[in-house]
GROMACS .gro file of C-alpha atoms in nm:
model
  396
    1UNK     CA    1   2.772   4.442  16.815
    2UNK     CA    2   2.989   4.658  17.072
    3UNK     CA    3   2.890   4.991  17.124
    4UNK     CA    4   3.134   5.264  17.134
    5UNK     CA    5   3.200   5.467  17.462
    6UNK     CA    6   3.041   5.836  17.428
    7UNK     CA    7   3.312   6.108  17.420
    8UNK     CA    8   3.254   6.246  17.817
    9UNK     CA    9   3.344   5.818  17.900
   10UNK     CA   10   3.628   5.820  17.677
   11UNK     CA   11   3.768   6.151  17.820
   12UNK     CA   12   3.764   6.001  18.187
   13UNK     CA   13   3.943   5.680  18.107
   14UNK     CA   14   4.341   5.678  18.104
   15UNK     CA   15   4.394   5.746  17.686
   16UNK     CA   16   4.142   6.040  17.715
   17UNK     CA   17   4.346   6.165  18.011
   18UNK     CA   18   4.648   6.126  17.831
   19UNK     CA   19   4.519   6.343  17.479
   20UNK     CA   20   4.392   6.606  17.742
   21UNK     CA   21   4.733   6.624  17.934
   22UNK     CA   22   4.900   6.715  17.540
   23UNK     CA   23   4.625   6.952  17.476
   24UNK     CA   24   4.684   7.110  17.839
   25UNK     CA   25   5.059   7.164  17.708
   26UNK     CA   26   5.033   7.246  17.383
   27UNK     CA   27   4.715   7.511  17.445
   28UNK     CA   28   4.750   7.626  17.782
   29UNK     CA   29   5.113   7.594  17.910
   30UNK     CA   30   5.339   7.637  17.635
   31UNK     CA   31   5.169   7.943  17.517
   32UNK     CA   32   5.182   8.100  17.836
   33UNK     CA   33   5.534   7.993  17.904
   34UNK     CA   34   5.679   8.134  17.580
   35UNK     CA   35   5.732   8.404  17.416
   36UNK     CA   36   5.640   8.440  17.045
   37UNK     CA   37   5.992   8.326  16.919
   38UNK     CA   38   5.990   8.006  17.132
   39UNK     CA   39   5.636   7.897  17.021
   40UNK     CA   40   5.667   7.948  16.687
   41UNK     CA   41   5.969   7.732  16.705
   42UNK     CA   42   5.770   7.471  16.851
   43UNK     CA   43   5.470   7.525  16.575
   44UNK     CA   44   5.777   7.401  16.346
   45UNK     CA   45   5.856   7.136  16.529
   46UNK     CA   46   5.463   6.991  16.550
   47UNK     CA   47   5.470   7.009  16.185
   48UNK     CA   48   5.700   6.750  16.207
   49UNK     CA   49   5.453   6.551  16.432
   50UNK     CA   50   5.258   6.517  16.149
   51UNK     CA   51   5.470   6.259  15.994
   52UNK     CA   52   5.549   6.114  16.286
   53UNK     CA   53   5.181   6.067  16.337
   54UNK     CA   54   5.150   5.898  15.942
   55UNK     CA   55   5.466   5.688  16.045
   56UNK     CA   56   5.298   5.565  16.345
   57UNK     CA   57   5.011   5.427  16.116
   58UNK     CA   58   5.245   5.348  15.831
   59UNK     CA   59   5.554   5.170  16.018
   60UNK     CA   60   5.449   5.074  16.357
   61UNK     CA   61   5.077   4.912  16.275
   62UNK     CA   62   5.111   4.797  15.948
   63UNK     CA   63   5.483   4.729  15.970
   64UNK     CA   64   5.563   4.944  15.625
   65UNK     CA   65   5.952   5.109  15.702
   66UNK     CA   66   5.949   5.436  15.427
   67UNK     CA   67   6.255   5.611  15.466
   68UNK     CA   68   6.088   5.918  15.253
   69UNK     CA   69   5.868   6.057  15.412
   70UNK     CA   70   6.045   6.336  15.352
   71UNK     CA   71   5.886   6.345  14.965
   72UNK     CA   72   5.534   6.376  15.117
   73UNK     CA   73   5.622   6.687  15.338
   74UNK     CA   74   5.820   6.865  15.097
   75UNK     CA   75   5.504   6.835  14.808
   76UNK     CA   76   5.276   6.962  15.082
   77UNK     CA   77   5.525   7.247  15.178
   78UNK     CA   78   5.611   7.361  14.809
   79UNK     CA   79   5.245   7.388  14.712
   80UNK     CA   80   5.145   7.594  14.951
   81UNK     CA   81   5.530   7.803  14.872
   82UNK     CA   82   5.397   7.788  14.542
   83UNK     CA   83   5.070   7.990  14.633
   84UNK     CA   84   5.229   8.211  14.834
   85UNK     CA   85   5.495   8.340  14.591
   86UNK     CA   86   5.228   8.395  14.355
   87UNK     CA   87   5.061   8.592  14.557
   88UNK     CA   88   5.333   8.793  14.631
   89UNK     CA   89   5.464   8.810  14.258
   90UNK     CA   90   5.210   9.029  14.102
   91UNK     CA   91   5.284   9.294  13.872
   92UNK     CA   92   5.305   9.571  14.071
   93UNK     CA   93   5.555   9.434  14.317
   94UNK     CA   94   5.773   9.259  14.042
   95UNK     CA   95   5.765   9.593  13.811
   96UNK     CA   96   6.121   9.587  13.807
   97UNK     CA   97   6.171   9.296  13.641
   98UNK     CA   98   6.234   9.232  13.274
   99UNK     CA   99   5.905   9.039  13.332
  100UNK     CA  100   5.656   9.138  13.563
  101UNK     CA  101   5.389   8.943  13.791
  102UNK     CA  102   5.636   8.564  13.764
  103UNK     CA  103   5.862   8.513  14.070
  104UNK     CA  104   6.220   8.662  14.127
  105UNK     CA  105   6.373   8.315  14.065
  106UNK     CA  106   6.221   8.250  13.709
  107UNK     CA  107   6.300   8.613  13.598
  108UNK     CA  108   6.662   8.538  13.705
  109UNK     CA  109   6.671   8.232  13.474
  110UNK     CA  110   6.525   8.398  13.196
  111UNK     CA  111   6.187   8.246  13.187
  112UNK     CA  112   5.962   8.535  13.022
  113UNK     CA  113   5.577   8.354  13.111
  114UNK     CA  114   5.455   8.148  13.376
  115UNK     CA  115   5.496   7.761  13.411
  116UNK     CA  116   5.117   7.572  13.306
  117UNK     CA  117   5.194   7.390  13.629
  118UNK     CA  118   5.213   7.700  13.796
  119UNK     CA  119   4.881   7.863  13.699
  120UNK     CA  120   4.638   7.650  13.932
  121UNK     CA  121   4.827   7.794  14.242
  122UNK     CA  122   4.662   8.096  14.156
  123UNK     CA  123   4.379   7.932  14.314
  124UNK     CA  124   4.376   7.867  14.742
  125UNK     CA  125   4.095   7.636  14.687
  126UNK     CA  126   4.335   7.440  14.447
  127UNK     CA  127   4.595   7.458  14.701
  128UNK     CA  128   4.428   7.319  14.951
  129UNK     CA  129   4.323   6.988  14.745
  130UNK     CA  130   4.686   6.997  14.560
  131UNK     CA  131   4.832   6.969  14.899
  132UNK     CA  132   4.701   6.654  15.024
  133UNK     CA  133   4.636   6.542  14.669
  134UNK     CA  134   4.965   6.536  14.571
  135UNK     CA  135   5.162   6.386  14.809
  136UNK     CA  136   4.842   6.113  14.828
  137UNK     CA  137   4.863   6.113  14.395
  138UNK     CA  138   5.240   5.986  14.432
  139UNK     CA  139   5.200   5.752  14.721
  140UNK     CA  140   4.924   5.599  14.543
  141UNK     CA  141   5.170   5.501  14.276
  142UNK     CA  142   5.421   5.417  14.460
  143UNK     CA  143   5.191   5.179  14.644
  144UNK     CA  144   5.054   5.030  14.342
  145UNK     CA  145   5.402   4.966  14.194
  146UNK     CA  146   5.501   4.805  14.477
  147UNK     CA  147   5.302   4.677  14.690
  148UNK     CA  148   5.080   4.499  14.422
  149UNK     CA  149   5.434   4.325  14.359
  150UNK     CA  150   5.468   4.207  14.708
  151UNK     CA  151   5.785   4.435  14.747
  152UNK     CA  152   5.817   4.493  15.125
  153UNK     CA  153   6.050   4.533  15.407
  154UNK     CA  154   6.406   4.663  15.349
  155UNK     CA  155   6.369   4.656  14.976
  156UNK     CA  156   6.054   4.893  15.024
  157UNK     CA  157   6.276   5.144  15.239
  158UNK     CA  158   6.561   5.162  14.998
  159UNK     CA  159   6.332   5.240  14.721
  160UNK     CA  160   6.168   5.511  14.866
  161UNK     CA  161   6.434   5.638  15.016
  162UNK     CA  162   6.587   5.656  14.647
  163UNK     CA  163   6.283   5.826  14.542
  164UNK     CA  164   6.380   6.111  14.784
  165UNK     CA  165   6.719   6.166  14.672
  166UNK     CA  166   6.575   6.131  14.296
  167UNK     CA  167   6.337   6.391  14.368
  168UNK     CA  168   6.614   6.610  14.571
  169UNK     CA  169   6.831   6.649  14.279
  170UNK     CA  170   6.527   6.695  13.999
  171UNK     CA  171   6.427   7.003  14.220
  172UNK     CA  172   6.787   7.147  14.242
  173UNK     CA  173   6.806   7.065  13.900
  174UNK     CA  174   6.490   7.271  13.791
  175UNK     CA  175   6.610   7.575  13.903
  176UNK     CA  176   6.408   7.806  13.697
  177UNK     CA  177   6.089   7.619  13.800
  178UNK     CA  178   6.173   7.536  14.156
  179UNK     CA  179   6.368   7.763  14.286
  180UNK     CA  180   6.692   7.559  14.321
  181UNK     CA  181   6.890   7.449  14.636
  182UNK     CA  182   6.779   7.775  14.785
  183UNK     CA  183   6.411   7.636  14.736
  184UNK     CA  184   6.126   7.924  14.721
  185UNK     CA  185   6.186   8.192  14.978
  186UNK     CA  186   6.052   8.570  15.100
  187UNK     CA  187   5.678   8.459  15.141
  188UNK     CA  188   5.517   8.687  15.388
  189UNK     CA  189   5.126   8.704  15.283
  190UNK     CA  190   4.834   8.460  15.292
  191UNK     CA  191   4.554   8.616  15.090
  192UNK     CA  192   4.674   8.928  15.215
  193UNK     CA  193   4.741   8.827  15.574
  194UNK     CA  194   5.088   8.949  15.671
  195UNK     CA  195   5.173   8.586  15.791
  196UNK     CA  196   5.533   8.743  15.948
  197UNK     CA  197   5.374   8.923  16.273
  198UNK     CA  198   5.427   8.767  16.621
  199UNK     CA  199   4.969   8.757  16.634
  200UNK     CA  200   4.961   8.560  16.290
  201UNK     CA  201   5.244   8.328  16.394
  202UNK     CA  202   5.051   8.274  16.745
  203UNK     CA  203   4.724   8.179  16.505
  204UNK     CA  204   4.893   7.978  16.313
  205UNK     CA  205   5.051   7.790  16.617
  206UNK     CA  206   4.725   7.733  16.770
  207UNK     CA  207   4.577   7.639  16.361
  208UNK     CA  208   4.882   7.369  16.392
  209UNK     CA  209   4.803   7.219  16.703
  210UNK     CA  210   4.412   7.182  16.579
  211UNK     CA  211   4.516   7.039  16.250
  212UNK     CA  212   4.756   6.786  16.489
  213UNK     CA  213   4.447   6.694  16.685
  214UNK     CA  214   4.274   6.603  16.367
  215UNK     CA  215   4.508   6.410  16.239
  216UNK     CA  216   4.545   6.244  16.565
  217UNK     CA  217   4.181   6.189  16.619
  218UNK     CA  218   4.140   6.062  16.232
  219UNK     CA  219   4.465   5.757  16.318
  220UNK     CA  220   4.290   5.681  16.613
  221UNK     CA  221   3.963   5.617  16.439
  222UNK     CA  222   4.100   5.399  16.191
  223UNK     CA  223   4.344   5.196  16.433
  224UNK     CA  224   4.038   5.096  16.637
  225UNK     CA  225   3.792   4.980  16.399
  226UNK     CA  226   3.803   4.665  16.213
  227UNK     CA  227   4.055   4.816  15.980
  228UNK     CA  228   4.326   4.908  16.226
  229UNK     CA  229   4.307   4.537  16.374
  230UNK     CA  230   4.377   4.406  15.987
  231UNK     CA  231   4.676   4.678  15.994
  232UNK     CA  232   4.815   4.494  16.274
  233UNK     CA  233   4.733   4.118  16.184
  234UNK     CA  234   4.932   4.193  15.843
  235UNK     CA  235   5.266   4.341  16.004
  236UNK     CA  236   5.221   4.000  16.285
  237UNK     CA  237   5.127   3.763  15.988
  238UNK     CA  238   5.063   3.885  15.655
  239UNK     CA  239   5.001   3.541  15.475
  240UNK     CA  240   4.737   3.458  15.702
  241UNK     CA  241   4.578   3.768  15.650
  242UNK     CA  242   4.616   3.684  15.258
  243UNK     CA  243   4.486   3.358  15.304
  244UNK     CA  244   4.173   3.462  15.464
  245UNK     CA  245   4.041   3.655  15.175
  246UNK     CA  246   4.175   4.016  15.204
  247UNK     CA  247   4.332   4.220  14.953
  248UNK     CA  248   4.691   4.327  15.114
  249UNK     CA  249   4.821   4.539  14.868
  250UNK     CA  250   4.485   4.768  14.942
  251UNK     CA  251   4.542   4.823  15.274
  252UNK     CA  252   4.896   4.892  15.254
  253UNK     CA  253   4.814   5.178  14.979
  254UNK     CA  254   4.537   5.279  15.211
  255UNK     CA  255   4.753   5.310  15.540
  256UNK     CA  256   5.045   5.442  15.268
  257UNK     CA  257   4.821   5.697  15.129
  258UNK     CA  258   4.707   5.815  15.465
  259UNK     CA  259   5.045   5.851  15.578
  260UNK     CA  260   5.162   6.126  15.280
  261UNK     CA  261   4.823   6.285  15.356
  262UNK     CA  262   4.958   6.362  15.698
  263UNK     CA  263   5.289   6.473  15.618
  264UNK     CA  264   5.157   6.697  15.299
  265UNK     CA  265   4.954   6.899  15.578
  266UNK     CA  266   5.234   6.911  15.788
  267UNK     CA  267   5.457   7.026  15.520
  268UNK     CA  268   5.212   7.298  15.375
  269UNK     CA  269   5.203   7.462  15.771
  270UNK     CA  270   5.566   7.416  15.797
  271UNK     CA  271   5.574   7.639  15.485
  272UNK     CA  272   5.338   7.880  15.642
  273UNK     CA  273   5.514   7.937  16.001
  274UNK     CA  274   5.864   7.968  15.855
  275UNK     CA  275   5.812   8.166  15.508
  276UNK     CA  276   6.024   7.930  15.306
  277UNK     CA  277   6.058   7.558  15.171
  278UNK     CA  278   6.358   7.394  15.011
  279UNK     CA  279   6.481   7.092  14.892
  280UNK     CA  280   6.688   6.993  15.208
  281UNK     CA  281   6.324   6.891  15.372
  282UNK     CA  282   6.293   6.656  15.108
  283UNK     CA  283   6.621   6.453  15.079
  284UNK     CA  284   6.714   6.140  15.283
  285UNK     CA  285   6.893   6.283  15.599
  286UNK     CA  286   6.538   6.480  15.650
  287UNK     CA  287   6.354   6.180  15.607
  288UNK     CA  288   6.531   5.971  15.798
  289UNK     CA  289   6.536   6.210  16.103
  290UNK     CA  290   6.172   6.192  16.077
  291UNK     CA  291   6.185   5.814  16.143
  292UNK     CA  292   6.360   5.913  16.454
  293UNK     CA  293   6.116   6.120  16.557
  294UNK     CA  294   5.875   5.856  16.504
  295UNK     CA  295   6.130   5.533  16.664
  296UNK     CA  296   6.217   5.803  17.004
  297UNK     CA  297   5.823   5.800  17.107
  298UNK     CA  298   5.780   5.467  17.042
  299UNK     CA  299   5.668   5.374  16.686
  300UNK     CA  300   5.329   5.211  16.868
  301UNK     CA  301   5.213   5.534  17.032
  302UNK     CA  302   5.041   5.808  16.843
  303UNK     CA  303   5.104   6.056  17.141
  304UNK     CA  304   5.459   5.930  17.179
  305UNK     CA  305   5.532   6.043  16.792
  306UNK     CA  306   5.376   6.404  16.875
  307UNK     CA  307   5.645   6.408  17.220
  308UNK     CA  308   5.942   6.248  17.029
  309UNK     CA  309   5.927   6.509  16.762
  310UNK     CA  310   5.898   6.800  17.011
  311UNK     CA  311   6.211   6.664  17.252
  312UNK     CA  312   6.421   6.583  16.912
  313UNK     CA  313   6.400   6.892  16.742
  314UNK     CA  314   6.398   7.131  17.104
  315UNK     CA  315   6.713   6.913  17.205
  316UNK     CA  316   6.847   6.987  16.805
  317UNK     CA  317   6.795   7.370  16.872
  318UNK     CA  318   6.945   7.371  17.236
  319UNK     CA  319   7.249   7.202  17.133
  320UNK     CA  320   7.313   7.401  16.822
  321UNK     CA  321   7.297   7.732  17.035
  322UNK     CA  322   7.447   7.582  17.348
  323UNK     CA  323   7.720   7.360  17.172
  324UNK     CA  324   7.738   7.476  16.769
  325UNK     CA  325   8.057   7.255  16.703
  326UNK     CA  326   7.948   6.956  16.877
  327UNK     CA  327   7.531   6.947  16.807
  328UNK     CA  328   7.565   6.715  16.574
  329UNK     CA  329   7.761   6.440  16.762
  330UNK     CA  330   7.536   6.495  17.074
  331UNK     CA  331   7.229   6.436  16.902
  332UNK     CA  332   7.407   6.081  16.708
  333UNK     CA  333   7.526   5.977  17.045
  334UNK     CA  334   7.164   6.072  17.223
  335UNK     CA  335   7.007   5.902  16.940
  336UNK     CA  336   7.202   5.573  16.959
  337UNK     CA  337   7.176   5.568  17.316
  338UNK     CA  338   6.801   5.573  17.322
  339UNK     CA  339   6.757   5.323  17.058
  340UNK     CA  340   6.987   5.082  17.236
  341UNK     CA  341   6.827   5.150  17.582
  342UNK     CA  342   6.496   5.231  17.510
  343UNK     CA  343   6.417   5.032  17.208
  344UNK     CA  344   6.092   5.063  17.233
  345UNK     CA  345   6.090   5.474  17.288
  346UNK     CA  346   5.947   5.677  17.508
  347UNK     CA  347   5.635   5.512  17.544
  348UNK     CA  348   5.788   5.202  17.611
  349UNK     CA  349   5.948   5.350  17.873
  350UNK     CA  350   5.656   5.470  18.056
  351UNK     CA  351   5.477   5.162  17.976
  352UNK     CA  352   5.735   4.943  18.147
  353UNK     CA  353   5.820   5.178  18.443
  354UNK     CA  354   5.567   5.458  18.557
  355UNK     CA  355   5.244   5.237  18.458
  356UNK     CA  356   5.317   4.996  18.705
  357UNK     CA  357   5.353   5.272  18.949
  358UNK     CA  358   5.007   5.395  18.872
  359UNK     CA  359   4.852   5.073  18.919
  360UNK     CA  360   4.987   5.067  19.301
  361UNK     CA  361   4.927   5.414  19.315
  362UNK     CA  362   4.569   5.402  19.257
  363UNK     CA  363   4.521   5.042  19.339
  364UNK     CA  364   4.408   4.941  19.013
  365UNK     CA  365   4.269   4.569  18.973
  366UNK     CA  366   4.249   4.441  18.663
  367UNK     CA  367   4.057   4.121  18.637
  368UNK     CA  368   4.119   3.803  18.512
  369UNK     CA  369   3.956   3.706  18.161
  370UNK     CA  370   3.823   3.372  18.177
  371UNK     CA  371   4.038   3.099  18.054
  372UNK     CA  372   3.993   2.948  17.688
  373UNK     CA  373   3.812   2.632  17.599
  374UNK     CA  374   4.032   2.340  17.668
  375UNK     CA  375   3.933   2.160  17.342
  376UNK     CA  376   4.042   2.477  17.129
  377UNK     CA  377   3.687   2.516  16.997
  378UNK     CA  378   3.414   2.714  16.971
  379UNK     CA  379   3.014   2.654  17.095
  380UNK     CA  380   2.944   2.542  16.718
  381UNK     CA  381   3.272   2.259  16.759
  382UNK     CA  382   3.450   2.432  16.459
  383UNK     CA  383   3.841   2.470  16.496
  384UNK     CA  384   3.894   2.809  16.645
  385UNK     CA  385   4.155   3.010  16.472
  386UNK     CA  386   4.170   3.371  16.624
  387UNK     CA  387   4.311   3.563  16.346
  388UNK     CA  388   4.055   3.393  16.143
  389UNK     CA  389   3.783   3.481  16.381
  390UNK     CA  390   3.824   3.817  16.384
  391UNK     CA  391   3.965   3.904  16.070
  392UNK     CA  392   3.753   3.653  15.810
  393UNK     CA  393   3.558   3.865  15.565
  394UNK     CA  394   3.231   3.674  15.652
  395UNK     CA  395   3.281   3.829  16.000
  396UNK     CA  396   3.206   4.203  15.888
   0.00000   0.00000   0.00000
């Protein structure tokens, strides 16, 4: 059996020098580059990351395209809104209402109690578990619909890309429960904690980029172990995968589920840094961009989905305040560009250029593996198959 390299081993080789070079940036630099404004601004853009992170997992290993994502990050984000605006709605600070301790946008509609669905997020322990659980409730039915029914590839993306522009509208729709279009705004507390000051918005940044490195730490795990290798033999050759004896449709739900886990804690401390969440986080445009994130990086590399949603969104926000009547065609025309010369991202990019000028930099050798078996067969003289051999459930 092959033993894992300890953590000090790991740190030394090139990937550990790479996750140390984005905690160097994220913990060290950019906080003592920028002021408050600036980093909070890029605590909103690593909640983004998140998803990128999930997509990574979901659309570059396992080869499943959802186009919302979106869905995930808003149900994270409005449950933790949902706390937050109950904490802030109590009766004393709502006593001028024709009824007191509901929020402002239910006593506008003339709802006179509180919504049942409503009363858990009293709770922050409920929160916490709603949050994950359920974007992961609604991706595990989603999953099972489809994925049990072999539904995959562009058919897959349209649906749930439908399923973000059904759930767009039911929220606008609901505006009594939900808030409408304007979504559910003016949260400043968190159990008290004035979550508006330039120290809590630091905290939080810092809580972000922890929560990032756990989710990080967490895909990693999974795409190295036995697991991660079936993720990848089922985007090169599903039926083969099938064939041998494993149950697709579970790891597709798995890797699925995992995803919307991702982007629910993303959305929740999205919520939390900018004091609001809406509905336009949720349609298709949002969801889409997050693909981009995800596609700019390179949809292999976990660390390139944490640098492609940084340079997307700061490039969004310097083009809006440099350019605010041509931001939007910049970022389509820096978007298609990339994608048509880059098409495998940023790390694609640095795979194919500055890795080969490490190698002669440092003078790497990498040695030859010894060649195969001319007869194509194992010591025991049984066909070898190599998605077989490493991916048969007798080999566990």
């Amino acid at each position: 059996m092959k033993t894992s390299a300890s953590p000090l081993k790991w740190l030394a080789s090139r990937e550990g020098l790479y996750y140390l070079a984005l905690a160097l940036l994220l913990v060290v630099i950019l906080p003592l580059a920028l002021d408050p404004f600036r980093l909070n601004m890029v605590g909103k853009y690593l909640t983004y990351a998140f998803v990128a992170v999930g997509l990574v997992m979901c659309w570059g290993k396992a080869g499943i395209l959802s186009l919302g994502q979106g869905v995930f990050f808003g149900l994270g984000g409005y449950c933790m809104a949902m706390f937050l605006k109950l904490e802030a709605s109590t009766p004393e600070a709502t006593a001028i209402q024709s009824t007191p301790g509901i929020p402002d946008f239910m006593d506008w509609n003339q709802l006179t109690e509180l919504p049942w669905f409503w009363e858990p997020f009293h709770s922050f322990a409920f929160t916490l578990i709603a949050l994950i659980g359920v974007p992961v409730l609604l991706a595990l039915i989603i999953g099972l619909a489809m994925f049990t029914r072999r539904v995959g590839g562009v058919y897959f993306a349209i649906i749930t890309q439908a399923i973000a522009a059904i759930l767009t509208i039911l929220i606008i729709g609901q505006q009594g429960y939900t808030g409408g279009v304007n979504g559910i705004t003016d949260l400043q507390t968190l159990m008290g904690w004035d979550i508006r000051t330039d120290e809590a918005k630091t905290l939080l940044y810092f809580v972000c980029v922890g929560l990032l490195f756990l989710c990080l730490f967490t895909a990693r795990f999974v795409q190295n172990r036995k697991l991660g290798r079936i993720l990848v033999a089922m985007n090169a050759q599903e039926m083969r995968v099938r064939f041998s004896g494993y149950d697709v449709a579970a790891f597709k739900i798995f890797v699925f589920c995992l995803a919307a886990a991702f982007a629910g804690v993303g959305g929740a401390l999205f919520t939390l840094i900018v004091g609001f969440m809406s509905p336009s986080f949720i349609g298709i445009v949002a969801s889409i961009e997050m693909v981009i994130f995800c596609a700019l990086g390179g949809r292999l590399s976990l660390l390139g989905a944490v640098y492609g949603a940084l340079l997307v969104n700061a490039a969004k926000s310097g083009f809006s305040e440099s350019l605010p009547e041509l931001w939007p065609f910049l970022m389509g025309a820096l978007f298609i560009g990339v994608v048509l010369a880059f098409p495998n991202g940023l790390a694609g990019l640095y795979q194919t250029y500055v890795m080969p000028l490490e190698a002669r930099l440092f003078r790497r050798r990498t040695p030859t593996p010894p060649a195969a078996p001319a007869t194509g067969r194992k010591d025991d003289g049984k066909p070898f198959d190599p998605m077989i051999d490493h991916f048969s459930p007798e080999k566990s």
